[in-house]
Short mmCIF file of C-alpha atoms in Angstrom, two decimals:
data_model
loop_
_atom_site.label_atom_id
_atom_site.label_comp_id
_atom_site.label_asym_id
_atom_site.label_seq_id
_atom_site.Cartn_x
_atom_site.Cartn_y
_atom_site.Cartn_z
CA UNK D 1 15.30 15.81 -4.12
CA UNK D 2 17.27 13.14 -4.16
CA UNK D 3 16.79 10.33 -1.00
CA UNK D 4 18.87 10.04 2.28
CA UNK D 5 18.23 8.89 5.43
CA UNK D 6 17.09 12.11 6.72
CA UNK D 7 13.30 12.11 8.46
CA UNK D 8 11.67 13.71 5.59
CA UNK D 9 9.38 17.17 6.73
CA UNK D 10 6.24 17.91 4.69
CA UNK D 11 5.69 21.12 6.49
CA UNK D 12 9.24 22.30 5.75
CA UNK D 13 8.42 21.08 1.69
CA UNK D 14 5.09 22.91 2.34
CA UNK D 15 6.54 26.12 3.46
CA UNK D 16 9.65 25.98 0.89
CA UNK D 17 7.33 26.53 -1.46
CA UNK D 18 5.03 28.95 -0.25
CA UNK D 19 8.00 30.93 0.47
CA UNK D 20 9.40 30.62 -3.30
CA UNK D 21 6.26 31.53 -4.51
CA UNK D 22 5.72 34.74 -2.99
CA UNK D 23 8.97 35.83 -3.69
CA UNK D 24 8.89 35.30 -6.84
CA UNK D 25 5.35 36.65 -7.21
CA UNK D 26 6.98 39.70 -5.61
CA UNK D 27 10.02 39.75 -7.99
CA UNK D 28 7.79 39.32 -10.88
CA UNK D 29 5.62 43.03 -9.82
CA UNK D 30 9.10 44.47 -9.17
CA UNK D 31 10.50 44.17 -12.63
CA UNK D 32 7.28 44.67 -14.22
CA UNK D 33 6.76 48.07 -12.26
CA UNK D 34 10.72 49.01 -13.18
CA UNK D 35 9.22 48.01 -17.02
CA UNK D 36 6.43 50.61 -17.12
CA UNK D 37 8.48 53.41 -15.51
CA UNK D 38 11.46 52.82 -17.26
CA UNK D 39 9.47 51.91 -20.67
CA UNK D 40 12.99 52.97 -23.23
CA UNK D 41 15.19 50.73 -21.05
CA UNK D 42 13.13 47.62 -20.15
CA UNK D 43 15.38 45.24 -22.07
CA UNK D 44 18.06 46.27 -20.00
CA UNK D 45 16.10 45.77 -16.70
CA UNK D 46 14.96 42.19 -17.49
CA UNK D 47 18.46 41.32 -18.95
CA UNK D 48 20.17 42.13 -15.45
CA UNK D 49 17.85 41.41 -13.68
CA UNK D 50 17.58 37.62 -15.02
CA UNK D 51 21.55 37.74 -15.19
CA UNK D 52 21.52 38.44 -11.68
CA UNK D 53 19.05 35.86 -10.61
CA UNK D 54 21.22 32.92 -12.81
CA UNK D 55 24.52 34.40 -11.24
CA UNK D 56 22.96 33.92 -7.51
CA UNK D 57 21.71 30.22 -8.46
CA UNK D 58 24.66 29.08 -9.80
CA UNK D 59 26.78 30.73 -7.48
CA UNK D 60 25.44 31.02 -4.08
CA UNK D 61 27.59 28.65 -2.23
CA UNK D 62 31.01 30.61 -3.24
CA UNK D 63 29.46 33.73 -2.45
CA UNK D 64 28.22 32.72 0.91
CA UNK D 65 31.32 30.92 1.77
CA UNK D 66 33.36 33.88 0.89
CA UNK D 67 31.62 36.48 2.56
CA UNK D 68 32.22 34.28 5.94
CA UNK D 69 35.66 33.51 5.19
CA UNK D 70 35.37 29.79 4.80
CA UNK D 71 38.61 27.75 3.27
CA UNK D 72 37.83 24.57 1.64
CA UNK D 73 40.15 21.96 3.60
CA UNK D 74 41.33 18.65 2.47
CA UNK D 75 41.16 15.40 4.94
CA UNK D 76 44.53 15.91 5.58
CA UNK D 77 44.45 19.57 6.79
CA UNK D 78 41.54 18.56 9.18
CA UNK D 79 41.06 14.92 9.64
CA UNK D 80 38.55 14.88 12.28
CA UNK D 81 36.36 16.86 10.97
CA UNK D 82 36.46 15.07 7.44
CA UNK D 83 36.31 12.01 9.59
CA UNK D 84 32.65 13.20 11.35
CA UNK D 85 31.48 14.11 7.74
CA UNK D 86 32.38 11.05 6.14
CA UNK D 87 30.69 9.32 8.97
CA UNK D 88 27.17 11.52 8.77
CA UNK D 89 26.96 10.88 5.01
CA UNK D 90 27.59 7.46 4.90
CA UNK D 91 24.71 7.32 7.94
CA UNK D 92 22.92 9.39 5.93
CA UNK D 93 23.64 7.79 2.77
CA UNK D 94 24.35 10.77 0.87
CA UNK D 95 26.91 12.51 -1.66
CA UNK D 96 29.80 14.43 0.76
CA UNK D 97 29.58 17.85 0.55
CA UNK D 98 33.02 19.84 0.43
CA UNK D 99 34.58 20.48 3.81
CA UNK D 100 35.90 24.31 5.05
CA UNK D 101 36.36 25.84 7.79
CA UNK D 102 36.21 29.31 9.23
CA UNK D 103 38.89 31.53 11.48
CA UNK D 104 36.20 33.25 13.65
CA UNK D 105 36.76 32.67 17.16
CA UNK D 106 32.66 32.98 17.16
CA UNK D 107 31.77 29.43 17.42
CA UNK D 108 29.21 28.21 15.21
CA UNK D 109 28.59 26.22 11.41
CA UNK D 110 26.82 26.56 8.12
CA UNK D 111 26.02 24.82 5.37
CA UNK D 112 25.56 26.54 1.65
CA UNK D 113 24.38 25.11 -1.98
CA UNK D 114 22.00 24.72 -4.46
CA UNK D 115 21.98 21.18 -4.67
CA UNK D 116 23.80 18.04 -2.93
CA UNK D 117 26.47 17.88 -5.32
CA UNK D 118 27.10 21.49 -5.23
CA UNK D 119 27.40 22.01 -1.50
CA UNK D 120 29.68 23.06 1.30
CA UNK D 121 29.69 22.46 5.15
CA UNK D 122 31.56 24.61 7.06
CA UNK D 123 32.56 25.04 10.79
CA UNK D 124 34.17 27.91 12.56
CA UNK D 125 37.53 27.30 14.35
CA UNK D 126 36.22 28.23 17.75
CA UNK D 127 33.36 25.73 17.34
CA UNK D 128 35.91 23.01 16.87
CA UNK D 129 37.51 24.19 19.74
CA UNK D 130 34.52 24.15 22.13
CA UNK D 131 33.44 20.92 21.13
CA UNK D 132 33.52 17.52 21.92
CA UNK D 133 33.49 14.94 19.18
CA UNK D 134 29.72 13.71 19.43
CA UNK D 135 28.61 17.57 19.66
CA UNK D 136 30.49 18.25 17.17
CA UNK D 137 29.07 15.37 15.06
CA UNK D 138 25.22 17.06 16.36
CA UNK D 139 25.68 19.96 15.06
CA UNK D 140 26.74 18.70 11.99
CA UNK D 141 24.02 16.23 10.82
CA UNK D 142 22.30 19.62 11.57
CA UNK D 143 23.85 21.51 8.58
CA UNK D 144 23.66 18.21 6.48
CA UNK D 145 20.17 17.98 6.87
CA UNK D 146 19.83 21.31 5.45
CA UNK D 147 21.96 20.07 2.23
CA UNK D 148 19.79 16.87 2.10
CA UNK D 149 16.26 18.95 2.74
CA UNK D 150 17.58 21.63 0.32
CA UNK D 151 15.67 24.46 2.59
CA UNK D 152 19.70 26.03 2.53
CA UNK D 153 19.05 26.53 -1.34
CA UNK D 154 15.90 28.19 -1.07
CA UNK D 155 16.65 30.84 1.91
CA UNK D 156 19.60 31.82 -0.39
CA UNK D 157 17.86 32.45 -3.65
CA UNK D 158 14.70 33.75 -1.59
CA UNK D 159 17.51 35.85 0.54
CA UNK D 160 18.73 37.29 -2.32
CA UNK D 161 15.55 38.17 -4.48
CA UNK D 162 14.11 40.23 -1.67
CA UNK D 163 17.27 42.51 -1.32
CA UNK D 164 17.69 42.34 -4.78
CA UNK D 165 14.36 43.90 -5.29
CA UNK D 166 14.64 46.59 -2.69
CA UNK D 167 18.46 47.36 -4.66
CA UNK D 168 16.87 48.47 -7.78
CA UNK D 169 14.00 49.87 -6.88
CA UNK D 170 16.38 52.10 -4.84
CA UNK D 171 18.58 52.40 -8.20
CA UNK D 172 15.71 53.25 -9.92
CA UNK D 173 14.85 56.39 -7.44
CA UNK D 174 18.37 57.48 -7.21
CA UNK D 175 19.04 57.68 -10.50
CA UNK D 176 15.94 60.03 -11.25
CA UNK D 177 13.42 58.09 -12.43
CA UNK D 178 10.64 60.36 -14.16
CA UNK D 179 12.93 63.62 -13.62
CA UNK D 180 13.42 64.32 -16.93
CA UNK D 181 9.79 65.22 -16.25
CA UNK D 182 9.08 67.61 -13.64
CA UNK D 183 5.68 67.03 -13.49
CA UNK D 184 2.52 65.29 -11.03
CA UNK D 185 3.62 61.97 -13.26
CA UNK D 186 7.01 62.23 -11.74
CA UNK D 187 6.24 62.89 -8.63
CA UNK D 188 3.78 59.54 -8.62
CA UNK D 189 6.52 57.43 -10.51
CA UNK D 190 9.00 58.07 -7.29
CA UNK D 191 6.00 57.30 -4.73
CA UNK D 192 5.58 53.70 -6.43
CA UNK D 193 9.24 53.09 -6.87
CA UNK D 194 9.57 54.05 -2.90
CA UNK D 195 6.29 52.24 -2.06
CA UNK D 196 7.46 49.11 -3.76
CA UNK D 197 10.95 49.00 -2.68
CA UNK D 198 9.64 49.35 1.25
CA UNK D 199 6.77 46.53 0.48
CA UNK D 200 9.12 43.94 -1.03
CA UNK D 201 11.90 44.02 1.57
CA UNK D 202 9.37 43.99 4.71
CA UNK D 203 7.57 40.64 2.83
CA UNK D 204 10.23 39.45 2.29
CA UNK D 205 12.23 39.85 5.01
CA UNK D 206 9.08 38.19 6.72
CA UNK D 207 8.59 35.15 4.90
CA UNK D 208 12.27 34.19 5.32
CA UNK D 209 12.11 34.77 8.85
CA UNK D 210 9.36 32.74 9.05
CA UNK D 211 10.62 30.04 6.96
CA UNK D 212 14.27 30.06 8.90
CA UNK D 213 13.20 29.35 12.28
CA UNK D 214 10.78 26.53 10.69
CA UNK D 215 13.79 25.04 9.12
CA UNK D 216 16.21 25.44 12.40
CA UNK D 217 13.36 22.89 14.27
CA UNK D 218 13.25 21.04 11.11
CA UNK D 219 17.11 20.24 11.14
CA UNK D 220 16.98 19.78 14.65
CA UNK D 221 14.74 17.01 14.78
CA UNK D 222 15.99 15.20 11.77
CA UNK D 223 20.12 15.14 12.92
CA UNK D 224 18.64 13.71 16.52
CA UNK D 225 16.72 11.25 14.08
CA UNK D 226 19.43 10.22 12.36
CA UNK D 227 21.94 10.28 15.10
CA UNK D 228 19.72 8.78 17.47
CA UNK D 229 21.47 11.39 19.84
CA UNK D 230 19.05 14.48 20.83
CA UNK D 231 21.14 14.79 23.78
CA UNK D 232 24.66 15.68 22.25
CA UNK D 233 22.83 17.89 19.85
CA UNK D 234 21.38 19.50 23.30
CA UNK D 235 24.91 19.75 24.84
CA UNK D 236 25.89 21.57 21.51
CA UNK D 237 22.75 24.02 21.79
CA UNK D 238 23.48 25.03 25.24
CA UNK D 239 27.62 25.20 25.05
CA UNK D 240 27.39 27.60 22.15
CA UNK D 241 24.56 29.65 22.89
CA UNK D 242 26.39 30.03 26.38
CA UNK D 243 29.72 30.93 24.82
CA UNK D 244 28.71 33.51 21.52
CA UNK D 245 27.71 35.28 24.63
CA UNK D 246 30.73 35.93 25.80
CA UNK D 247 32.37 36.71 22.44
CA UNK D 248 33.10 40.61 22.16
CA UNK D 249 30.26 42.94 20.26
CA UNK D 250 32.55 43.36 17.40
CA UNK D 251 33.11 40.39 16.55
CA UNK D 252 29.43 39.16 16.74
CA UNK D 253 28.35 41.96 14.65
CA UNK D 254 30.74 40.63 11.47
CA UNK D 255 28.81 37.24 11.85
CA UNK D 256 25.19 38.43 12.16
CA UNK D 257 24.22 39.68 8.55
CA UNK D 258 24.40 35.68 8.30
CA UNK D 259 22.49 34.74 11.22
CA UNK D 260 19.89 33.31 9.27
CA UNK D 261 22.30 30.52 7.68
CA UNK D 262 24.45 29.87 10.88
CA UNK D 263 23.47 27.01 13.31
CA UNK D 264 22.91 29.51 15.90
CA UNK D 265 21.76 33.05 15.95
CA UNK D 266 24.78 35.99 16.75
CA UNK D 267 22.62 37.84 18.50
CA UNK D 268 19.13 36.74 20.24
CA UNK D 269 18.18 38.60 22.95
CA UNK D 270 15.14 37.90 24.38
CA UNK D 271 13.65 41.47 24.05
CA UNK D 272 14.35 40.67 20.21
CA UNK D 273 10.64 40.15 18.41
CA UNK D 274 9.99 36.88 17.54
CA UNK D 275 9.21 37.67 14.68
CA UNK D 276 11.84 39.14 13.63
CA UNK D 277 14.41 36.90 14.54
CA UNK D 278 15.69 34.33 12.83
CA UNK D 279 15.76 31.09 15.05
CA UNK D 280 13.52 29.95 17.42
CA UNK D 281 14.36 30.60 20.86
CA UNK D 282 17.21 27.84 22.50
CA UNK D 283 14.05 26.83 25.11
CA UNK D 284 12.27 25.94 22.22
CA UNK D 285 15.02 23.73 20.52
CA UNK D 286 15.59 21.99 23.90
CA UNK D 287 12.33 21.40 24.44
CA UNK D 288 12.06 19.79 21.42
CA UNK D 289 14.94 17.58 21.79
CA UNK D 290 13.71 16.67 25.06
CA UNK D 291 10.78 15.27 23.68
CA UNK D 292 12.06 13.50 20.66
CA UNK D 293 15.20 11.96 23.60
CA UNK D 294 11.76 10.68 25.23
CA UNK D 295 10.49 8.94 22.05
CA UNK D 296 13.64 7.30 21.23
CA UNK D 297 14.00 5.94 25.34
CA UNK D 298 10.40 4.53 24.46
CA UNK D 299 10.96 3.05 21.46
#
């Protein structure tokens, strides 16, 4: 990774790769279970299934920023927030990402990539509504501190591997795997297709979760750092978890298959498991920024 000014986080390195590994691991007993049962066709499974995997490294940022509607904007289409980017990066010292924004009245930002030199920051037009200029500049060195930390590279390739292994172990028992064979081995082939398919979306859907609200406290901590202003990032918290409450149902429920890559959560009630959800809870983001504010004041 290459070096910016960004508080470095072991843990988040630690759990980046724990997280890759176990997906992979899982991806690896996917395809080789989709390999025994479909033994005359196993070329064809590793061939897509490796295409598919390149496709969604190389091509992750345009796919994310599409599927939320971001449009790439030049300096002159939105000079301010060009201006706070240019400002973060040089603080940051690191390579400018590209700059789009968003018409979703939901307010809230992203950030999407596989590397620094490949990535995009986006913010929603109601979030540069809502905000003022050193909120705005919070949340941010938030999104940029995923770029720099590359944890925005791994929950999209460790995203995409779990759904892509529940997809064709699906494909696999939809298309009749072992009925050409209406026999006891048939009949087991289906029950490990289904067993596998459930197993590999509930891990994964676990580790992710586990690793995104990690990674929310992570790039909380290091844009206070680095602005050396917890307290606008704060403001930010608060304003927009206050106002995607007021933004109608339907329009939440567009944003939230992308919760996990948005600065905050579409929906987080706080019935909503913990576990399951994919930030940590506002108190605990505060709180946080409360105590780093207090470091700073002593330092």
């Amino acid at each position: 990774m290459a070096q910016t000014r960004f508080a470095p986080d072991r843990g988040l390195t630690t759990r980046m790769v724990t997280t890759m590994f176990f997906i992979g691991l899982l991806y690896v007993v996917v395809v080789g279970v989709l390999v025994v049962l479909l033994k005359g066709a196993w070329v064809v499974v590793l061939l897509i299934s490796g295409a598919l995997f390149v496709a969604q490294f190389w091509f992750s940022d345009r796919i994310a920023a599409f599927s939320m509607g971001a449009r790439e904007v030049t300096p002159e289409q939105a000079p301010e927030l060009h201006g706070a980017v240019d400002r973060l990066c040089a603080l940051a010292d690191m390579p400018k990402p590209r700059v789009a924004i968003a018409e979703s009245d939901v307010p809230n930002a992203f950030a999407t990539g596989r590397s620094q030199k490949n990535s995009l920051v986006c913010a929603t037009t109601g979030l540069l509504r809502r905000l003022e200029p050193e909120e705005l500049e919070g949340v941010l060195a938030h999104e940029l501190s995923h770029v720099a930390h590359r944890d925005v590279a791994v929950m999209t390739i460790a995203s995409f591997l779990g759904v892509l292994a529940g997809i064709i172990t699906r494909a696999a028992l939809w298309s009749g795997v072992g009925r050409s064979n209406r026999d006891q081995n048939a009949a087991i082939a289906v029950l490990i297709v289904t067993a596998v398919s459930v197993a590999v979306y509930a891990i994964s859907f676990l580790l992710t979760r586990l690793l995104s609200r990690y990674r929310e406290l992570s790039a909380d901590r290091a844009a206070a750092l680095l602005t050396g202003r917890p307290s606008a990032l704060a403001a930010a918290l608060t304003k927009v978890t206050g106002q995607i409450a007021r933004i109608p149902t339907e329009d939440l429920r567009k944003a939230q298959p992308f919760n996990a890559f948005y600065f905050a959560p579409a929906f987080n009630k706080e019935s909503f498991s913990r576990l399951l959800s994919s930030h940590p809870t506002l108190e605990q983001r505060l709180d946080q920024l409360g105590r780093i504010s207090a470091e700073l004041g002593r330092a």
